Short mmCIF file of C-alpha atoms in Angstrom, two decimals:
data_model
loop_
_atom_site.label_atom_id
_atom_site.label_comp_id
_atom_site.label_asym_id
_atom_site.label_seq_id
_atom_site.Cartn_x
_atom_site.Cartn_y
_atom_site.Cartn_z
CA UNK A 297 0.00 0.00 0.00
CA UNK A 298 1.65 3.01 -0.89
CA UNK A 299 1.81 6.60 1.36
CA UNK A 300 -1.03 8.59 -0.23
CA UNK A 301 -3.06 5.53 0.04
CA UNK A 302 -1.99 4.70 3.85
CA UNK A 303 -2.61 8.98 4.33
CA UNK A 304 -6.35 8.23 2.87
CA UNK A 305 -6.99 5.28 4.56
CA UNK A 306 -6.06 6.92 7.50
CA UNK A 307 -8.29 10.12 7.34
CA UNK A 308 -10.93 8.12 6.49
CA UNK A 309 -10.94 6.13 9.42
CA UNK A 310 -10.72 8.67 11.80
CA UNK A 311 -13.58 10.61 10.07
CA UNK A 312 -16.01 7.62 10.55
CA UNK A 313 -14.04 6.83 14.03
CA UNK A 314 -14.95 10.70 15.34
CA UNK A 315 -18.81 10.97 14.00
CA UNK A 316 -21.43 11.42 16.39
CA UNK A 317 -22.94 8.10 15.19
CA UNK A 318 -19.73 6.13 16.76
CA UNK A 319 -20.79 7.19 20.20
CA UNK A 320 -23.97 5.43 20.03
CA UNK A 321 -23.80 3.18 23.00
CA UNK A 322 -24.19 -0.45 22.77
CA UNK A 323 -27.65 -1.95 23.33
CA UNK A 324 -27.15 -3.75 26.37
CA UNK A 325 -29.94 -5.30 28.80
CA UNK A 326 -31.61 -2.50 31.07
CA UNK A 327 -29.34 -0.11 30.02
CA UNK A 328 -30.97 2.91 28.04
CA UNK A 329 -29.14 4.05 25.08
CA UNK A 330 -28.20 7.33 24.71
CA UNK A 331 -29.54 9.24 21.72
CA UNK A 332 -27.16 11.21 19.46
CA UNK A 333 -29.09 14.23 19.75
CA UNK A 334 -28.88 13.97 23.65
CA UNK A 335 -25.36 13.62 24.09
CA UNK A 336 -24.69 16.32 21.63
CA UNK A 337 -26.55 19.15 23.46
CA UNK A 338 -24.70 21.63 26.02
CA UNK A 339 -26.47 19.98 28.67
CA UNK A 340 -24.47 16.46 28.25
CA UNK A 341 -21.33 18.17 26.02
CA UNK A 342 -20.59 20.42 29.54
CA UNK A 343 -20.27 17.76 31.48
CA UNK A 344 -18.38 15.83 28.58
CA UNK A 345 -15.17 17.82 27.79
CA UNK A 346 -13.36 14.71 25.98
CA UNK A 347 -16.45 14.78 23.74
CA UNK A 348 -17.02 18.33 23.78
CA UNK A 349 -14.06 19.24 22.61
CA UNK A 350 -13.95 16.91 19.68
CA UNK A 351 -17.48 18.45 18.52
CA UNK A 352 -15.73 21.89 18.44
CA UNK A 353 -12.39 20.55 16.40
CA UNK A 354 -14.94 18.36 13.67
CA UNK A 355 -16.76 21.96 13.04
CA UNK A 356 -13.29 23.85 12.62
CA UNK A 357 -12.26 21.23 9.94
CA UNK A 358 -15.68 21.42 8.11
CA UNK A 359 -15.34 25.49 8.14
CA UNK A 360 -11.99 24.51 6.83
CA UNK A 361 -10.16 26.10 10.09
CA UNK A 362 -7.37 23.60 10.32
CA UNK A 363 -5.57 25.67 13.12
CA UNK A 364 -8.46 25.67 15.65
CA UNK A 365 -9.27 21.91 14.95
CA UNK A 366 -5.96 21.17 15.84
CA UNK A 367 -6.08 23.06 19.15
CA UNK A 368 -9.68 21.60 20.11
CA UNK A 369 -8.78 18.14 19.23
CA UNK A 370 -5.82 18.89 21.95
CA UNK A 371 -7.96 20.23 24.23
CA UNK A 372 -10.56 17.05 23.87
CA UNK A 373 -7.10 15.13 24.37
CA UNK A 374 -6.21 16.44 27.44
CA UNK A 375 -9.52 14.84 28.84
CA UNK A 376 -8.21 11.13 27.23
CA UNK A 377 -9.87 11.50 24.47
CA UNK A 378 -8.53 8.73 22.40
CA UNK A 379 -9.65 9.56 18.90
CA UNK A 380 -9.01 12.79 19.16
CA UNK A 381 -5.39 11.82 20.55
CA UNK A 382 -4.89 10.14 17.01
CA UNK A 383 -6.66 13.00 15.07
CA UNK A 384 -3.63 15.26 16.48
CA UNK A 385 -1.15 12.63 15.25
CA UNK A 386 -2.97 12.53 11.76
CA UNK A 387 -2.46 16.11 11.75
CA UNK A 388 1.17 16.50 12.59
CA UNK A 389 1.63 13.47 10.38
CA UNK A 390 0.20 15.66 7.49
CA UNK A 391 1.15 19.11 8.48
CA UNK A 392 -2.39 20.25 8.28
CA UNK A 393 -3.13 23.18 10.74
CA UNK A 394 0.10 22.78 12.08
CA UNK A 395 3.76 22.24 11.57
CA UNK A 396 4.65 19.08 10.19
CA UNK A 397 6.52 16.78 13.14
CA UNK A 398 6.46 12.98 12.23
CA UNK A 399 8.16 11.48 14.69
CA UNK A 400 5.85 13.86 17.35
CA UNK A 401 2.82 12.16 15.01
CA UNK A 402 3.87 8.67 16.17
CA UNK A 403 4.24 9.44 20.01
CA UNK A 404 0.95 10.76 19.58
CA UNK A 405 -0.44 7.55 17.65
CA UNK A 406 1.02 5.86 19.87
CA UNK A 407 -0.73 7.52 22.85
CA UNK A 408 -3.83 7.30 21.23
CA UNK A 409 -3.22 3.01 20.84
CA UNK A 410 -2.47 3.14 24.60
CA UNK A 411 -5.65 1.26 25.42
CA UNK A 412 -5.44 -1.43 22.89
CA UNK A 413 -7.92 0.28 20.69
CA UNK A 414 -7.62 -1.69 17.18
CA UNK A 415 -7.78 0.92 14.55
CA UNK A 416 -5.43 3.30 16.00
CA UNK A 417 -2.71 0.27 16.47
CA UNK A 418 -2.87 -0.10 12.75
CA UNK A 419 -1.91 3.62 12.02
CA UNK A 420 0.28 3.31 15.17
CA UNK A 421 2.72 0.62 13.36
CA UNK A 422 2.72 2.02 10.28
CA UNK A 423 3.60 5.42 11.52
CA UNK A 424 6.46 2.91 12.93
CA UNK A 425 7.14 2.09 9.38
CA UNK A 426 8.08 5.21 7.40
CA UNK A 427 9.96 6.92 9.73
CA UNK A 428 13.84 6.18 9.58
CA UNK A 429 16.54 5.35 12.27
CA UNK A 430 16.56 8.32 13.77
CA UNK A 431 13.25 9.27 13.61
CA UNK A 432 12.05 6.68 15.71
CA UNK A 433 14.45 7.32 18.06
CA UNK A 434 13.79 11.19 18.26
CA UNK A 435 9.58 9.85 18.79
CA UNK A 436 10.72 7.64 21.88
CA UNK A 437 11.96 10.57 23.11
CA UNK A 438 9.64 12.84 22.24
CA UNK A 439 6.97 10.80 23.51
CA UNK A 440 7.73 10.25 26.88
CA UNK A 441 6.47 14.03 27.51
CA UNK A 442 3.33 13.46 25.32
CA UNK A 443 2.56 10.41 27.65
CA UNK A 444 3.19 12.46 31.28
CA UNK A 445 0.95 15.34 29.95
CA UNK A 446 -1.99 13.31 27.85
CA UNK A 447 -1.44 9.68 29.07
CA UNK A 448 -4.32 7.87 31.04
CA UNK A 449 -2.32 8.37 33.81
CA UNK A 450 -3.03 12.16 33.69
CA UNK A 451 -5.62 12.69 31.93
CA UNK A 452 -8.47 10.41 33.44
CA UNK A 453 -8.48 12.34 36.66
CA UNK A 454 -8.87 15.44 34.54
CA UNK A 455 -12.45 13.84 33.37
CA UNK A 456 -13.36 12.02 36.49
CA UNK A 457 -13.68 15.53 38.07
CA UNK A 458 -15.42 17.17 35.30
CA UNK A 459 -18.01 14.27 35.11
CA UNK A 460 -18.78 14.26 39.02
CA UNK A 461 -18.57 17.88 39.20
CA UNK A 462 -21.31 18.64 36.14
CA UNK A 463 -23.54 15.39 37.58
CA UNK A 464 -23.77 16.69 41.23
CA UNK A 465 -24.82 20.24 39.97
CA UNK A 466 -27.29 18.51 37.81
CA UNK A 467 -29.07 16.60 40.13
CA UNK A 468 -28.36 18.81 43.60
CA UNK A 469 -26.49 15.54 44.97
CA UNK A 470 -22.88 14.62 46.22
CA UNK A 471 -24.13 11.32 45.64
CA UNK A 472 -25.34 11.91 41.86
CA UNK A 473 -28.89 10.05 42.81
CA UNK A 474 -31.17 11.53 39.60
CA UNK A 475 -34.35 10.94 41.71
CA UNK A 476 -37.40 12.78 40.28
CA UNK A 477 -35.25 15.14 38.04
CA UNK A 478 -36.28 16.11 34.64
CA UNK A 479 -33.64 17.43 32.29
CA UNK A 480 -34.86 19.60 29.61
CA UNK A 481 -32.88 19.79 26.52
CA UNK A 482 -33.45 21.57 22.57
CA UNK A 483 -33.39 18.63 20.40
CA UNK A 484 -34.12 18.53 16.39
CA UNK A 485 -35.56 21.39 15.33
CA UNK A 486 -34.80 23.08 18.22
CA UNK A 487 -37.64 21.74 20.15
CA UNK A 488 -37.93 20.69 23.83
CA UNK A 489 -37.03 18.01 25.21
CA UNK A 490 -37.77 16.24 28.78
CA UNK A 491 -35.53 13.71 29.71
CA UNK A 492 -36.24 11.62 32.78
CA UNK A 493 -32.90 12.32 35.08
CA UNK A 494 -32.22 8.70 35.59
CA UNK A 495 -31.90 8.12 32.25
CA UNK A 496 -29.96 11.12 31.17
CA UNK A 497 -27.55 10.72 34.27
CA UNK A 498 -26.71 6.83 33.97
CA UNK A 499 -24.08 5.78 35.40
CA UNK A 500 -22.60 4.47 31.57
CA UNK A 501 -21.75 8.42 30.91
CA UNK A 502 -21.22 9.80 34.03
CA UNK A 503 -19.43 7.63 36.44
CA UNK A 504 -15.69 7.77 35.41
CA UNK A 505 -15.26 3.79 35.70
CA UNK A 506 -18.36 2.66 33.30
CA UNK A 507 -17.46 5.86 31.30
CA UNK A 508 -14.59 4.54 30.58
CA UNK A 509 -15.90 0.65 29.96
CA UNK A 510 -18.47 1.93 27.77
CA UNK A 511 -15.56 3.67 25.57
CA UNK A 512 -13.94 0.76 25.31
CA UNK A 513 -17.37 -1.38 24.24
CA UNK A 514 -17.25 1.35 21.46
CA UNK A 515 -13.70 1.64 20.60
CA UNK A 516 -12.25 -1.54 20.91
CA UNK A 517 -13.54 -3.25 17.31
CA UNK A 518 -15.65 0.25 16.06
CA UNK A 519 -17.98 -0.22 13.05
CA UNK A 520 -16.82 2.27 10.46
CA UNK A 521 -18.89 1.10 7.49
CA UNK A 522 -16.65 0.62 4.36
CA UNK A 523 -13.90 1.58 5.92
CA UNK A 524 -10.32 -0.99 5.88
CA UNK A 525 -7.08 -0.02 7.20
CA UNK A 526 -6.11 -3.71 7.20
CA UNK A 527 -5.64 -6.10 10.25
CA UNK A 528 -2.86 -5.92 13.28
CA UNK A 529 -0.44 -8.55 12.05
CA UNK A 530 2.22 -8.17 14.70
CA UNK A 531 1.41 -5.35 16.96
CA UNK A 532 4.20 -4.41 20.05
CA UNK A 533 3.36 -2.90 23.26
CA UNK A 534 4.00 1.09 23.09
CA UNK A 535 7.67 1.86 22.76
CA UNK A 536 7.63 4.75 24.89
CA UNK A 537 9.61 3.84 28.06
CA UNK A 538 6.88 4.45 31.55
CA UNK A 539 6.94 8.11 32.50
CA UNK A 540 5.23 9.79 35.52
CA UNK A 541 2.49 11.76 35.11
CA UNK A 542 2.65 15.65 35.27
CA UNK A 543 -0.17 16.60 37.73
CA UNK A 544 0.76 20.35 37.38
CA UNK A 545 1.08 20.39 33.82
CA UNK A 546 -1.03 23.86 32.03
CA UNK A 547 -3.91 23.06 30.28
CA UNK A 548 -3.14 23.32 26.15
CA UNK A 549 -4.66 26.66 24.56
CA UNK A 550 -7.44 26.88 23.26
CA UNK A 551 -9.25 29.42 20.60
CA UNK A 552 -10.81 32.79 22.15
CA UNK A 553 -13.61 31.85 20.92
CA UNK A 554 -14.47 28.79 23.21
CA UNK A 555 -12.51 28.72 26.69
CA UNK A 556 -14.00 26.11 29.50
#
């Protein structure tokens, strides 16, 4: 497969990877789904900075703002966001909306395969791939400060708070309980919406643990249509040597026109 083909491939994935339609949780017994048009209003996206985020970079790239996407899809990264992770390494990789830094795009690829998610693996390795001697050596490097400032490690805590902060102001509880509350949301149309509070505050999108489980239910194996990238044939564990975490690391920049 040759570069511009591997490039394509690529973008392609990610752009069916970061659509609203590949958050739609998994049916599972007594679990209600979340709706696309729920979790993309500003009552679920406030309380959802990974996802939030994201939204904001996928608008930037369809007003053909390059720049801002990249700094969103940074921003959505500093909350673990793992597809937007590899969205920043797709970027460097191509030098779109920011300076092109390859062996930077791998540490971030590989940062974004840190949970064993199958697509991003694929682009991980053959990141691995093109990049010479050297290059791989400077993206070791390179990466261990990508990993203490975005890793899991760092960057889970970062949403844990936000979800438990936004669900107790929700519901007027330090224990989350949704009760008798009624969330009102626009949906389609802009039209109202009443959402019964123990649905819109399950425990699959706002306590950090299942948050994260249900990510992985989505992420692991992702439906992406038409979409191939090809299999992991023989896929290492990330070259990046451990690093600790940097607690009091600043928050990446973000446009004017959207601060937290």
């Amino acid at each position: 497969m040759d570069r511009k083909h591997v490039l394509n491939a690529g973008w392609l994935l990610l752009a069916a990877l970061c659509a609203p339609a590949a958050y739609a949780a998994p049916q599972q017994a007594k679990t209600p789904a979340m709706a696309d048009e729920v979790m993309s209003t500003d009552a679920f996206l406030s309380g959802h900075p990974d996802l939030r985020f994201r939204n904001l970079a996928q608008e930037a790239l369809r007003q053909d703002e390059p720049e801002e996407a990249f700094a969103y899809f940074k921003r959505a990264a500093w909350y673990a966001d793992k597809p937007s992770q590899a969205m920043v390494a797709e970027m460097l990789w191509d030098g779109r909306g920011v300076e092109q830094d390859r062996p930077l795009a791998y540490a971030w690829m590989d940062l974004a395969a840190e949970r064993g998610y199958e697509g991003f693996l694929v682009l991980r390795e053959r990141y691995w791939k093109e990049l010479d001697e050297a290059s791989q050596k400077r993206a070791i490097e390179v990466g261990q400060e990508v990993y203490a400032r975005y890793g899991d490690a760092a960057a889970e805590p970062r949403l844990a708070t936000a979800l438990r902060r936004e669900r107790r102001r929700g519901t007027g509880s330090l224990t989350g309980f949704a009760g008798n509350v009624k969330v009102y949301v626009t949906g389609p149309g802009d039209v109202p919406m009443q959402i019964d509070g123990t649905h819109f505050y399950n425990d699959r999108y706002w306590d950090p643990v299942q948050y994260r489980q249900w990510q992985d239910e989505v992420w692991m194996k992702p439906r992406t249509g038409k979409v191939e990238v090809g299999g992991v044939e023989t896929v290492e564990a990330s070259r990046v040597p451990p690093t600790a975490p940097q607690s009091d690391a600043p928050e990446p920049e973000v446009p004017a026109r959207e601060t937290p």
